[in-house]
JSON list of C-alpha atoms in Angstrom, two decimals:
[
{"chain": "A", "resi": 1, "resn": "ARG", "atom": "CA", "xyz": [-42.13, 38.46, 171.02]},
{"chain": "A", "resi": 2, "resn": "HIS", "atom": "CA", "xyz": [-43.26, 37.02, 167.68]},
{"chain": "A", "resi": 3, "resn": "ALA", "atom": "CA", "xyz": [-39.63, 36.83, 166.60]},
{"chain": "A", "resi": 4, "resn": "LEU", "atom": "CA", "xyz": [-38.70, 34.88, 169.73]},
{"chain": "A", "resi": 5, "resn": "LEU", "atom": "CA", "xyz": [-41.56, 32.43, 169.16]},
{"chain": "A", "resi": 6, "resn": "ARG", "atom": "CA", "xyz": [-40.50, 32.04, 165.53]},
{"chain": "A", "resi": 7, "resn": "ASP", "atom": "CA", "xyz": [-36.89, 31.34, 166.52]},
{"chain": "A", "resi": 8, "resn": "ALA", "atom": "CA", "xyz": [-37.96, 28.84, 169.17]},
{"chain": "A", "resi": 9, "resn": "ALA", "atom": "CA", "xyz": [-40.18, 27.00, 166.68]},
{"chain": "A", "resi": 10, "resn": "TYR", "atom": "CA", "xyz": [-37.33, 26.97, 164.16]},
{"chain": "A", "resi": 11, "resn": "ASP", "atom": "CA", "xyz": [-34.91, 25.53, 166.74]},
{"chain": "A", "resi": 12, "resn": "MET", "atom": "CA", "xyz": [-37.44, 22.86, 167.66]},
{"chain": "A", "resi": 13, "resn": "GLN", "atom": "CA", "xyz": [-37.75, 21.86, 164.01]},
{"chain": "A", "resi": 14, "resn": "LEU", "atom": "CA", "xyz": [-33.97, 21.71, 163.69]},
{"chain": "A", "resi": 15, "resn": "THR", "atom": "CA", "xyz": [-33.70, 19.59, 166.84]},
{"chain": "A", "resi": 16, "resn": "SER", "atom": "CA", "xyz": [-36.42, 17.22, 165.67]},
{"chain": "A", "resi": 17, "resn": "ARG", "atom": "CA", "xyz": [-34.80, 16.92, 162.25]},
{"chain": "A", "resi": 18, "resn": "ARG", "atom": "CA", "xyz": [-31.36, 16.36, 163.76]},
{"chain": "A", "resi": 19, "resn": "ARG", "atom": "CA", "xyz": [-32.70, 13.60, 166.02]},
{"chain": "A", "resi": 20, "resn": "ALA", "atom": "CA", "xyz": [-34.40, 11.94, 163.05]},
{"chain": "A", "resi": 21, "resn": "LEU", "atom": "CA", "xyz": [-31.14, 11.99, 161.09]},
{"chain": "A", "resi": 22, "resn": "HIS", "atom": "CA", "xyz": [-29.21, 10.49, 164.00]},
{"chain": "A", "resi": 23, "resn": "HIS", "atom": "CA", "xyz": [-31.88, 7.79, 164.33]},
{"chain": "A", "resi": 24, "resn": "LEU", "atom": "CA", "xyz": [-31.55, 7.00, 160.63]},
{"chain": "A", "resi": 25, "resn": "ALA", "atom": "CA", "xyz": [-27.74, 6.91, 160.91]},
{"chain": "A", "resi": 26, "resn": "ALA", "atom": "CA", "xyz": [-27.90, 4.49, 163.85]},
{"chain": "A", "resi": 27, "resn": "ASP", "atom": "CA", "xyz": [-30.33, 2.17, 162.06]},
{"chain": "A", "resi": 28, "resn": "THR", "atom": "CA", "xyz": [-28.21, 2.23, 158.89]},
{"chain": "A", "resi": 29, "resn": "LEU", "atom": "CA", "xyz": [-24.98, 1.43, 160.77]},
{"chain": "A", "resi": 30, "resn": "LEU", "atom": "CA", "xyz": [-26.71, -1.32, 162.70]},
{"chain": "A", "resi": 31, "resn": "ALA", "atom": "CA", "xyz": [-28.02, -2.98, 159.53]},
{"chain": "A", "resi": 32, "resn": "ASP", "atom": "CA", "xyz": [-24.43, -3.20, 158.28]},
{"chain": "A", "resi": 33, "resn": "CYS", "atom": "CA", "xyz": [-22.99, -4.47, 161.59]},
{"chain": "A", "resi": 34, "resn": "PRO", "atom": "CA", "xyz": [-21.90, -8.14, 161.70]},
{"chain": "A", "resi": 35, "resn": "GLN", "atom": "CA", "xyz": [-23.80, -10.12, 164.34]},
{"chain": "A", "resi": 36, "resn": "GLU", "atom": "CA", "xyz": [-21.15, -12.71, 165.25]},
{"chain": "A", "resi": 37, "resn": "ALA", "atom": "CA", "xyz": [-18.16, -10.50, 166.03]},
{"chain": "A", "resi": 38, "resn": "PRO", "atom": "CA", "xyz": [-19.12, -6.85, 165.79]},
{"chain": "A", "resi": 39, "resn": "SER", "atom": "CA", "xyz": [-16.49, -4.12, 166.06]},
{"chain": "A", "resi": 40, "resn": "PHE", "atom": "CA", "xyz": [-16.77, -2.36, 169.39]},
{"chain": "A", "resi": 41, "resn": "SER", "atom": "CA", "xyz": [-16.05, 0.94, 167.64]},
{"chain": "A", "resi": 42, "resn": "ARG", "atom": "CA", "xyz": [-18.98, 0.34, 165.29]},
{"chain": "A", "resi": 43, "resn": "LEU", "atom": "CA", "xyz": [-21.25, -0.50, 168.23]},
{"chain": "A", "resi": 44, "resn": "ALA", "atom": "CA", "xyz": [-20.11, 2.68, 169.98]},
{"chain": "A", "resi": 45, "resn": "GLU", "atom": "CA", "xyz": [-20.91, 4.66, 166.84]},
{"chain": "A", "resi": 46, "resn": "VAL", "atom": "CA", "xyz": [-24.40, 3.14, 166.74]},
{"chain": "A", "resi": 47, "resn": "ALA", "atom": "CA", "xyz": [-24.81, 4.01, 170.43]},
{"chain": "A", "resi": 48, "resn": "TYR", "atom": "CA", "xyz": [-23.65, 7.59, 169.85]},
{"chain": "A", "resi": 49, "resn": "HIS", "atom": "CA", "xyz": [-26.25, 8.20, 167.15]},
{"chain": "A", "resi": 50, "resn": "TYR", "atom": "CA", "xyz": [-29.03, 6.71, 169.29]},
{"chain": "A", "resi": 51, "resn": "ASP", "atom": "CA", "xyz": [-27.80, 8.93, 172.12]},
{"chain": "A", "resi": 52, "resn": "GLN", "atom": "CA", "xyz": [-27.99, 12.02, 169.91]},
{"chain": "A", "resi": 53, "resn": "ALA", "atom": "CA", "xyz": [-31.43, 10.91, 168.71]},
{"chain": "A", "resi": 54, "resn": "ASP", "atom": "CA", "xyz": [-32.57, 11.08, 172.36]},
{"chain": "A", "resi": 55, "resn": "MET", "atom": "CA", "xyz": [-33.22, 7.33, 172.52]},
{"chain": "A", "resi": 56, "resn": "PRO", "atom": "CA", "xyz": [-31.60, 6.47, 175.89]},
{"chain": "A", "resi": 57, "resn": "ASP", "atom": "CA", "xyz": [-32.65, 2.81, 176.09]},
{"chain": "A", "resi": 58, "resn": "ALA", "atom": "CA", "xyz": [-31.24, 1.97, 172.65]},
{"chain": "A", "resi": 59, "resn": "ALA", "atom": "CA", "xyz": [-28.12, 4.07, 173.28]},
{"chain": "A", "resi": 60, "resn": "SER", "atom": "CA", "xyz": [-27.50, 2.35, 176.63]},
{"chain": "A", "resi": 61, "resn": "GLU", "atom": "CA", "xyz": [-27.92, -1.09, 175.06]},
{"chain": "A", "resi": 62, "resn": "TYR", "atom": "CA", "xyz": [-25.30, -0.45, 172.38]},
{"chain": "A", "resi": 63, "resn": "TYR", "atom": "CA", "xyz": [-22.89, 1.41, 174.65]},
{"chain": "A", "resi": 64, "resn": "GLY", "atom": "CA", "xyz": [-23.11, -1.66, 176.90]},
{"chain": "A", "resi": 65, "resn": "GLN", "atom": "CA", "xyz": [-22.40, -3.99, 174.00]},
{"chain": "A", "resi": 66, "resn": "ALA", "atom": "CA", "xyz": [-19.49, -1.78, 172.93]},
{"chain": "A", "resi": 67, "resn": "GLY", "atom": "CA", "xyz": [-18.12, -1.97, 176.49]},
{"chain": "A", "resi": 68, "resn": "GLU", "atom": "CA", "xyz": [-18.42, -5.76, 176.50]},
{"chain": "A", "resi": 69, "resn": "TRP", "atom": "CA", "xyz": [-16.62, -6.21, 173.18]},
{"chain": "A", "resi": 70, "resn": "ALA", "atom": "CA", "xyz": [-13.96, -3.62, 174.03]},
{"chain": "A", "resi": 71, "resn": "SER", "atom": "CA", "xyz": [-13.21, -5.44, 177.31]},
{"chain": "A", "resi": 72, "resn": "ARG", "atom": "CA", "xyz": [-12.91, -8.75, 175.46]},
{"chain": "A", "resi": 73, "resn": "GLU", "atom": "CA", "xyz": [-10.22, -7.19, 173.29]},
{"chain": "A", "resi": 74, "resn": "TYR", "atom": "CA", "xyz": [-8.55, -5.51, 176.32]},
{"chain": "A", "resi": 75, "resn": "PHE", "atom": "CA", "xyz": [-9.33, -1.96, 175.22]},
{"chain": "A", "resi": 76, "resn": "ASN", "atom": "CA", "xyz": [-10.01, -1.30, 178.88]},
{"chain": "A", "resi": 77, "resn": "ASP", "atom": "CA", "xyz": [-10.18, 2.49, 178.95]},
{"chain": "A", "resi": 78, "resn": "GLN", "atom": "CA", "xyz": [-12.68, 2.48, 176.10]},
{"chain": "A", "resi": 79, "resn": "ALA", "atom": "CA", "xyz": [-14.68, -0.27, 177.83]},
{"chain": "A", "resi": 80, "resn": "ILE", "atom": "CA", "xyz": [-14.93, 1.78, 181.02]},
{"chain": "A", "resi": 81, "resn": "ALA", "atom": "CA", "xyz": [-16.05, 4.85, 179.08]},
{"chain": "A", "resi": 82, "resn": "TYR", "atom": "CA", "xyz": [-18.72, 2.91, 177.18]},
{"chain": "A", "resi": 83, "resn": "TYR", "atom": "CA", "xyz": [-20.00, 1.15, 180.29]},
{"chain": "A", "resi": 84, "resn": "GLY", "atom": "CA", "xyz": [-20.04, 4.48, 182.11]},
{"chain": "A", "resi": 85, "resn": "ARG", "atom": "CA", "xyz": [-22.21, 6.18, 179.51]},
{"chain": "A", "resi": 86, "resn": "ALA", "atom": "CA", "xyz": [-24.52, 3.17, 179.35]},
{"chain": "A", "resi": 87, "resn": "ILE", "atom": "CA", "xyz": [-24.97, 3.28, 183.13]},
{"chain": "A", "resi": 88, "resn": "ASP", "atom": "CA", "xyz": [-25.59, 7.05, 183.11]},
{"chain": "A", "resi": 89, "resn": "LEU", "atom": "CA", "xyz": [-28.43, 6.50, 180.64]},
{"chain": "A", "resi": 90, "resn": "GLN", "atom": "CA", "xyz": [-30.15, 4.02, 183.01]},
{"chain": "A", "resi": 91, "resn": "PRO", "atom": "CA", "xyz": [-30.71, 6.02, 186.22]},
{"chain": "A", "resi": 92, "resn": "ALA", "atom": "CA", "xyz": [-34.18, 4.79, 187.17]},
{"chain": "A", "resi": 93, "resn": "ILE", "atom": "CA", "xyz": [-34.78, 2.06, 189.77]},
{"chain": "A", "resi": 94, "resn": "ASP", "atom": "CA", "xyz": [-36.97, 0.18, 187.30]},
{"chain": "A", "resi": 95, "resn": "LYS", "atom": "CA", "xyz": [-33.85, -0.24, 185.16]},
{"chain": "A", "resi": 96, "resn": "ASP", "atom": "CA", "xyz": [-32.10, -2.29, 187.86]},
{"chain": "A", "resi": 97, "resn": "PRO", "atom": "CA", "xyz": [-31.69, -5.45, 185.70]},
{"chain": "A", "resi": 98, "resn": "VAL", "atom": "CA", "xyz": [-29.94, -3.41, 183.01]},
{"chain": "A", "resi": 99, "resn": "ARG", "atom": "CA", "xyz": [-27.76, -1.50, 185.49]},
{"chain": "A", "resi": 100, "resn": "TYR", "atom": "CA", "xyz": [-26.86, -4.77, 187.19]},
{"chain": "A", "resi": 101, "resn": "ARG", "atom": "CA", "xyz": [-25.46, -6.26, 183.97]},
{"chain": "A", "resi": 102, "resn": "LEU", "atom": "CA", "xyz": [-23.58, -3.08, 183.08]},
{"chain": "A", "resi": 103, "resn": "LEU", "atom": "CA", "xyz": [-22.08, -2.70, 186.56]},
{"chain": "A", "resi": 104, "resn": "LEU", "atom": "CA", "xyz": [-20.88, -6.31, 186.50]},
{"chain": "A", "resi": 105, "resn": "GLY", "atom": "CA", "xyz": [-19.12, -5.62, 183.21]},
{"chain": "A", "resi": 106, "resn": "ARG", "atom": "CA", "xyz": [-17.42, -2.47, 184.43]},
{"chain": "A", "resi": 107, "resn": "GLU", "atom": "CA", "xyz": [-16.47, -3.99, 187.79]},
{"chain": "A", "resi": 108, "resn": "ALA", "atom": "CA", "xyz": [-14.62, -6.77, 185.96]},
{"chain": "A", "resi": 109, "resn": "VAL", "atom": "CA", "xyz": [-12.58, -4.21, 184.01]},
{"chain": "A", "resi": 110, "resn": "TYR", "atom": "CA", "xyz": [-11.75, -2.27, 187.18]},
{"chain": "A", "resi": 111, "resn": "GLN", "atom": "CA", "xyz": [-10.67, -5.55, 188.78]},
{"chain": "A", "resi": 112, "resn": "LEU", "atom": "CA", "xyz": [-8.35, -6.31, 185.86]},
{"chain": "A", "resi": 113, "resn": "LEU", "atom": "CA", "xyz": [-6.80, -2.83, 186.02]},
{"chain": "A", "resi": 114, "resn": "GLY", "atom": "CA", "xyz": [-6.37, -2.89, 189.80]},
{"chain": "A", "resi": 115, "resn": "ARG", "atom": "CA", "xyz": [-8.57, 0.17, 190.27]},
{"chain": "A", "resi": 116, "resn": "ARG", "atom": "CA", "xyz": [-9.82, -0.98, 193.66]},
{"chain": "A", "resi": 117, "resn": "GLU", "atom": "CA", "xyz": [-11.75, 2.11, 194.77]},
{"chain": "A", "resi": 118, "resn": "GLU", "atom": "CA", "xyz": [-13.83, 2.19, 191.61]},
{"chain": "A", "resi": 119, "resn": "GLN", "atom": "CA", "xyz": [-14.27, -1.57, 191.82]},
{"chain": "A", "resi": 120, "resn": "ARG", "atom": "CA", "xyz": [-15.48, -1.27, 195.40]},
{"chain": "A", "resi": 121, "resn": "ASN", "atom": "CA", "xyz": [-17.94, 1.48, 194.41]},
{"chain": "A", "resi": 122, "resn": "ASP", "atom": "CA", "xyz": [-19.48, -0.71, 191.70]},
{"chain": "A", "resi": 123, "resn": "LEU", "atom": "CA", "xyz": [-19.79, -3.58, 194.16]},
{"chain": "A", "resi": 124, "resn": "VAL", "atom": "CA", "xyz": [-21.55, -1.25, 196.62]},
{"chain": "A", "resi": 125, "resn": "GLU", "atom": "CA", "xyz": [-24.07, -0.32, 193.93]},
{"chain": "A", "resi": 126, "resn": "LEU", "atom": "CA", "xyz": [-24.54, -3.98, 193.01]},
{"chain": "A", "resi": 127, "resn": "GLU", "atom": "CA", "xyz": [-25.28, -4.72, 196.66]},
{"chain": "A", "resi": 128, "resn": "THR", "atom": "CA", "xyz": [-27.83, -1.86, 196.64]},
{"chain": "A", "resi": 129, "resn": "ILE", "atom": "CA", "xyz": [-29.60, -3.42, 193.66]},
{"chain": "A", "resi": 130, "resn": "LEU", "atom": "CA", "xyz": [-29.64, -6.80, 195.42]},
{"chain": "A", "resi": 131, "resn": "SER", "atom": "CA", "xyz": [-31.12, -5.22, 198.54]},
{"chain": "A", "resi": 132, "resn": "ARG", "atom": "CA", "xyz": [-34.02, -3.93, 196.43]},
{"chain": "A", "resi": 133, "resn": "VAL", "atom": "CA", "xyz": [-34.54, -7.13, 194.45]},
{"chain": "A", "resi": 134, "resn": "PRO", "atom": "CA", "xyz": [-33.06, -10.17, 196.25]},
{"chain": "A", "resi": 135, "resn": "ASP", "atom": "CA", "xyz": [-32.00, -12.95, 193.91]},
{"chain": "A", "resi": 136, "resn": "ALA", "atom": "CA", "xyz": [-29.97, -16.05, 194.82]},
{"chain": "A", "resi": 137, "resn": "SER", "atom": "CA", "xyz": [-28.23, -16.32, 191.47]},
{"chain": "A", "resi": 138, "resn": "ARG", "atom": "CA", "xyz": [-27.10, -12.71, 191.60]},
{"chain": "A", "resi": 139, "resn": "ARG", "atom": "CA", "xyz": [-26.14, -13.10, 195.25]},
{"chain": "A", "resi": 140, "resn": "ALA", "atom": "CA", "xyz": [-23.80, -15.95, 194.29]},
{"chain": "A", "resi": 141, "resn": "GLU", "atom": "CA", "xyz": [-22.21, -13.83, 191.57]},
{"chain": "A", "resi": 142, "resn": "VAL", "atom": "CA", "xyz": [-21.77, -10.62, 193.55]},
{"chain": "A", "resi": 143, "resn": "SER", "atom": "CA", "xyz": [-20.52, -12.42, 196.67]},
{"chain": "A", "resi": 144, "resn": "LEU", "atom": "CA", "xyz": [-17.93, -14.23, 194.55]},
{"chain": "A", "resi": 145, "resn": "ARG", "atom": "CA", "xyz": [-16.68, -10.88, 193.28]},
{"chain": "A", "resi": 146, "resn": "GLN", "atom": "CA", "xyz": [-16.69, -9.44, 196.79]},
{"chain": "A", "resi": 147, "resn": "ALA", "atom": "CA", "xyz": [-14.58, -12.41, 197.88]},
{"chain": "A", "resi": 148, "resn": "GLY", "atom": "CA", "xyz": [-12.14, -11.77, 195.03]},
{"chain": "A", "resi": 149, "resn": "LEU", "atom": "CA", "xyz": [-11.68, -8.14, 196.03]},
{"chain": "A", "resi": 150, "resn": "ALA", "atom": "CA", "xyz": [-11.26, -9.04, 199.70]},
{"chain": "A", "resi": 151, "resn": "LEU", "atom": "CA", "xyz": [-8.57, -11.61, 198.91]},
{"chain": "A", "resi": 152, "resn": "THR", "atom": "CA", "xyz": [-6.76, -9.18, 196.61]},
{"chain": "A", "resi": 153, "resn": "LEU", "atom": "CA", "xyz": [-6.64, -6.69, 199.50]},
{"chain": "A", "resi": 154, "resn": "GLY", "atom": "CA", "xyz": [-5.41, -9.36, 201.92]},
{"chain": "A", "resi": 155, "resn": "ASP", "atom": "CA", "xyz": [-8.65, -9.40, 203.92]},
{"chain": "A", "resi": 156, "resn": "TYR", "atom": "CA", "xyz": [-8.82, -13.18, 204.14]},
{"chain": "A", "resi": 157, "resn": "GLU", "atom": "CA", "xyz": [-11.50, -13.30, 206.84]},
{"chain": "A", "resi": 158, "resn": "SER", "atom": "CA", "xyz": [-13.91, -11.30, 204.69]},
{"chain": "A", "resi": 159, "resn": "GLY", "atom": "CA", "xyz": [-12.87, -13.31, 201.64]},
{"chain": "A", "resi": 160, "resn": "VAL", "atom": "CA", "xyz": [-13.84, -16.54, 203.41]},
{"chain": "A", "resi": 161, "resn": "SER", "atom": "CA", "xyz": [-17.18, -15.07, 204.52]},
{"chain": "A", "resi": 162, "resn": "TRP", "atom": "CA", "xyz": [-18.08, -13.81, 201.04]},
{"chain": "A", "resi": 163, "resn": "ALA", "atom": "CA", "xyz": [-17.05, -17.09, 199.41]},
{"chain": "A", "resi": 164, "resn": "LYS", "atom": "CA", "xyz": [-19.26, -19.04, 201.81]},
{"chain": "A", "resi": 165, "resn": "GLN", "atom": "CA", "xyz": [-22.20, -16.77, 200.98]},
{"chain": "A", "resi": 166, "resn": "SER", "atom": "CA", "xyz": [-21.57, -17.35, 197.29]},
{"chain": "A", "resi": 167, "resn": "ALA", "atom": "CA", "xyz": [-21.47, -21.12, 197.71]},
{"chain": "A", "resi": 168, "resn": "LEU", "atom": "CA", "xyz": [-24.71, -21.20, 199.72]},
{"chain": "A", "resi": 169, "resn": "ALA", "atom": "CA", "xyz": [-26.52, -19.04, 197.17]},
{"chain": "A", "resi": 170, "resn": "ALA", "atom": "CA", "xyz": [-25.23, -21.16, 194.28]},
{"chain": "A", "resi": 171, "resn": "MET", "atom": "CA", "xyz": [-26.42, -24.34, 196.01]},
{"chain": "A", "resi": 172, "resn": "GLU", "atom": "CA", "xyz": [-29.84, -22.74, 196.46]},
{"chain": "A", "resi": 173, "resn": "THR", "atom": "CA", "xyz": [-30.15, -22.20, 192.71]},
{"chain": "A", "resi": 174, "resn": "GLY", "atom": "CA", "xyz": [-28.57, -25.52, 191.72]},
{"chain": "A", "resi": 175, "resn": "ASP", "atom": "CA", "xyz": [-25.92, -23.71, 189.65]},
{"chain": "A", "resi": 176, "resn": "ARG", "atom": "CA", "xyz": [-22.99, -26.12, 189.76]},
{"chain": "A", "resi": 177, "resn": "GLU", "atom": "CA", "xyz": [-20.64, -23.82, 187.88]},
{"chain": "A", "resi": 178, "resn": "ALA", "atom": "CA", "xyz": [-21.22, -20.98, 190.32]},
{"chain": "A", "resi": 179, "resn": "GLU", "atom": "CA", "xyz": [-20.90, -23.41, 193.23]},
{"chain": "A", "resi": 180, "resn": "ALA", "atom": "CA", "xyz": [-17.59, -24.75, 191.87]},
{"chain": "A", "resi": 181, "resn": "LYS", "atom": "CA", "xyz": [-16.19, -21.24, 191.54]},
{"chain": "A", "resi": 182, "resn": "ALA", "atom": "CA", "xyz": [-17.33, -20.33, 195.05]},
{"chain": "A", "resi": 183, "resn": "TYR", "atom": "CA", "xyz": [-15.75, -23.41, 196.64]},
{"chain": "A", "resi": 184, "resn": "HIS", "atom": "CA", "xyz": [-12.60, -22.81, 194.63]},
{"chain": "A", "resi": 185, "resn": "ARG", "atom": "CA", "xyz": [-12.34, -19.26, 195.91]},
{"chain": "A", "resi": 186, "resn": "LEU", "atom": "CA", "xyz": [-13.07, -20.43, 199.45]},
{"chain": "A", "resi": 187, "resn": "GLY", "atom": "CA", "xyz": [-10.34, -23.06, 199.23]},
{"chain": "A", "resi": 188, "resn": "ARG", "atom": "CA", "xyz": [-7.88, -20.50, 197.93]},
{"chain": "A", "resi": 189, "resn": "ALA", "atom": "CA", "xyz": [-8.78, -18.13, 200.76]},
{"chain": "A", "resi": 190, "resn": "TYR", "atom": "CA", "xyz": [-8.08, -20.87, 203.30]},
{"chain": "A", "resi": 191, "resn": "TRP", "atom": "CA", "xyz": [-4.64, -21.76, 201.94]},
{"chain": "A", "resi": 192, "resn": "GLN", "atom": "CA", "xyz": [-3.70, -18.11, 201.58]},
{"chain": "A", "resi": 193, "resn": "GLN", "atom": "CA", "xyz": [-4.44, -17.84, 205.30]},
{"chain": "A", "resi": 194, "resn": "GLY", "atom": "CA", "xyz": [-2.16, -20.80, 205.88]},
{"chain": "A", "resi": 195, "resn": "HIS", "atom": "CA", "xyz": [-5.07, -23.16, 206.68]},
{"chain": "A", "resi": 196, "resn": "ALA", "atom": "CA", "xyz": [-4.13, -25.99, 204.34]},
{"chain": "A", "resi": 197, "resn": "HIS", "atom": "CA", "xyz": [-6.22, -28.63, 206.14]},
{"chain": "A", "resi": 198, "resn": "GLU", "atom": "CA", "xyz": [-9.39, -26.57, 205.75]},
{"chain": "A", "resi": 199, "resn": "ALA", "atom": "CA", "xyz": [-8.54, -25.78, 202.14]},
{"chain": "A", "resi": 200, "resn": "GLU", "atom": "CA", "xyz": [-8.08, -29.34, 200.86]},
{"chain": "A", "resi": 201, "resn": "PRO", "atom": "CA", "xyz": [-11.65, -30.74, 201.21]},
{"chain": "A", "resi": 202, "resn": "VAL", "atom": "CA", "xyz": [-13.14, -27.52, 199.86]},
{"chain": "A", "resi": 203, "resn": "LEU", "atom": "CA", "xyz": [-10.86, -27.60, 196.82]},
{"chain": "A", "resi": 204, "resn": "GLN", "atom": "CA", "xyz": [-11.69, -31.27, 196.31]},
{"chain": "A", "resi": 205, "resn": "ARG", "atom": "CA", "xyz": [-15.37, -30.36, 196.22]},
{"chain": "A", "resi": 206, "resn": "ALA", "atom": "CA", "xyz": [-14.65, -27.60, 193.71]},
{"chain": "A", "resi": 207, "resn": "LEU", "atom": "CA", "xyz": [-12.71, -30.08, 191.58]},
{"chain": "A", "resi": 208, "resn": "GLU", "atom": "CA", "xyz": [-15.56, -32.63, 191.67]},
{"chain": "A", "resi": 209, "resn": "LEU", "atom": "CA", "xyz": [-18.08, -30.00, 190.58]},
{"chain": "A", "resi": 210, "resn": "SER", "atom": "CA", "xyz": [-15.76, -28.74, 187.85]},
{"chain": "A", "resi": 211, "resn": "ARG", "atom": "CA", "xyz": [-15.43, -32.24, 186.47]},
{"chain": "A", "resi": 212, "resn": "LEU", "atom": "CA", "xyz": [-19.21, -32.72, 186.58]},
{"chain": "A", "resi": 213, "resn": "ILE", "atom": "CA", "xyz": [-19.74, -29.66, 184.41]},
{"chain": "A", "resi": 214, "resn": "ASP", "atom": "CA", "xyz": [-16.65, -30.41, 182.30]},
{"chain": "A", "resi": 215, "resn": "ASN", "atom": "CA", "xyz": [-14.97, -27.03, 182.80]},
{"chain": "A", "resi": 216, "resn": "PRO", "atom": "CA", "xyz": [-11.30, -27.52, 181.79]},
{"chain": "A", "resi": 217, "resn": "GLN", "atom": "CA", "xyz": [-10.09, -24.14, 183.04]},
{"chain": "A", "resi": 218, "resn": "GLU", "atom": "CA", "xyz": [-11.68, -24.54, 186.45]},
{"chain": "A", "resi": 219, "resn": "ILE", "atom": "CA", "xyz": [-10.36, -28.13, 186.69]},
{"chain": "A", "resi": 220, "resn": "ALA", "atom": "CA", "xyz": [-6.82, -26.94, 185.94]},
{"chain": "A", "resi": 221, "resn": "GLU", "atom": "CA", "xyz": [-7.01, -24.12, 188.49]},
{"chain": "A", "resi": 222, "resn": "CYS", "atom": "CA", "xyz": [-8.39, -26.45, 191.19]},
{"chain": "A", "resi": 223, "resn": "LEU", "atom": "CA", "xyz": [-5.59, -28.93, 190.53]},
{"chain": "A", "resi": 224, "resn": "TYR", "atom": "CA", "xyz": [-3.04, -26.14, 190.77]},
{"chain": "A", "resi": 225, "resn": "ASP", "atom": "CA", "xyz": [-4.38, -24.99, 194.14]},
{"chain": "A", "resi": 226, "resn": "LEU", "atom": "CA", "xyz": [-4.54, -28.56, 195.43]},
{"chain": "A", "resi": 227, "resn": "GLY", "atom": "CA", "xyz": [-0.90, -28.96, 194.39]},
{"chain": "A", "resi": 228, "resn": "VAL", "atom": "CA", "xyz": [0.01, -25.84, 196.37]},
{"chain": "A", "resi": 229, "resn": "VAL", "atom": "CA", "xyz": [-1.88, -27.11, 199.42]},
{"chain": "A", "resi": 230, "resn": "ARG", "atom": "CA", "xyz": [-0.21, -30.52, 199.33]},
{"chain": "A", "resi": 231, "resn": "HIS", "atom": "CA", "xyz": [3.17, -28.90, 198.89]},
{"chain": "A", "resi": 232, "resn": "TYR", "atom": "CA", "xyz": [2.55, -26.85, 202.05]},
{"chain": "A", "resi": 233, "resn": "GLN", "atom": "CA", "xyz": [1.54, -30.06, 203.83]},
{"chain": "A", "resi": 234, "resn": "GLY", "atom": "CA", "xyz": [4.80, -31.71, 202.79]},
{"chain": "A", "resi": 235, "resn": "HIS", "atom": "CA", "xyz": [3.09, -34.21, 200.47]},
{"chain": "A", "resi": 236, "resn": "TYR", "atom": "CA", "xyz": [5.49, -33.55, 197.64]},
{"chain": "A", "resi": 237, "resn": "GLU", "atom": "CA", "xyz": [4.70, -36.62, 195.54]},
{"chain": "A", "resi": 238, "resn": "THR", "atom": "CA", "xyz": [0.95, -35.98, 195.41]},
{"chain": "A", "resi": 239, "resn": "ALA", "atom": "CA", "xyz": [1.61, -32.27, 194.91]},
{"chain": "A", "resi": 240, "resn": "ARG", "atom": "CA", "xyz": [3.22, -33.17, 191.60]}
]
């Protein structure tokens, strides 16, 4: 019995020492990590050491950052793995704001890769978070993504409904960028249904908002969709 207690105490000391060393390694790596454009592999290494040091909040934060930077550089499989570990380390309901941000990041990677089932699952969890803590800004964002998935799957009716929800929520918060994106997606849903007349005023509104916030990419995409709509209407000169 005394031998067992001795071995248990020894293992506890080893575990405590190992965690302290991992903590020191994470802090040392982080001090040498550039702030402006950090390497996602370095961030993942920092996260790993915090993970081994049994510091879940710090580990989740840096796994999340690693996922974000990996996705920016199109290392999509790594991004999914990092986001996944970050999410696993934030299981509690009181961590909803953190999980929300991480799920948004992973959902965007799934969308890019065409992994629709996983994308749908993340959107379901995002909706669950919103049901617990309603928020108009988040509603605009999640509904916009729901609309994008619906349109990708050819479910135009649902795409229109989600886009309308997004626009209403964005108007409630006064977020013109979110409102522009929502109207743009709604206009695209209409013309993809073949409803060019409904699409045109909505796309015009999206274009006006995009110009107000001076968003060149959104302006260009609105103009493209308006050109498509006018082409369908037979207005070839204005379509150009």
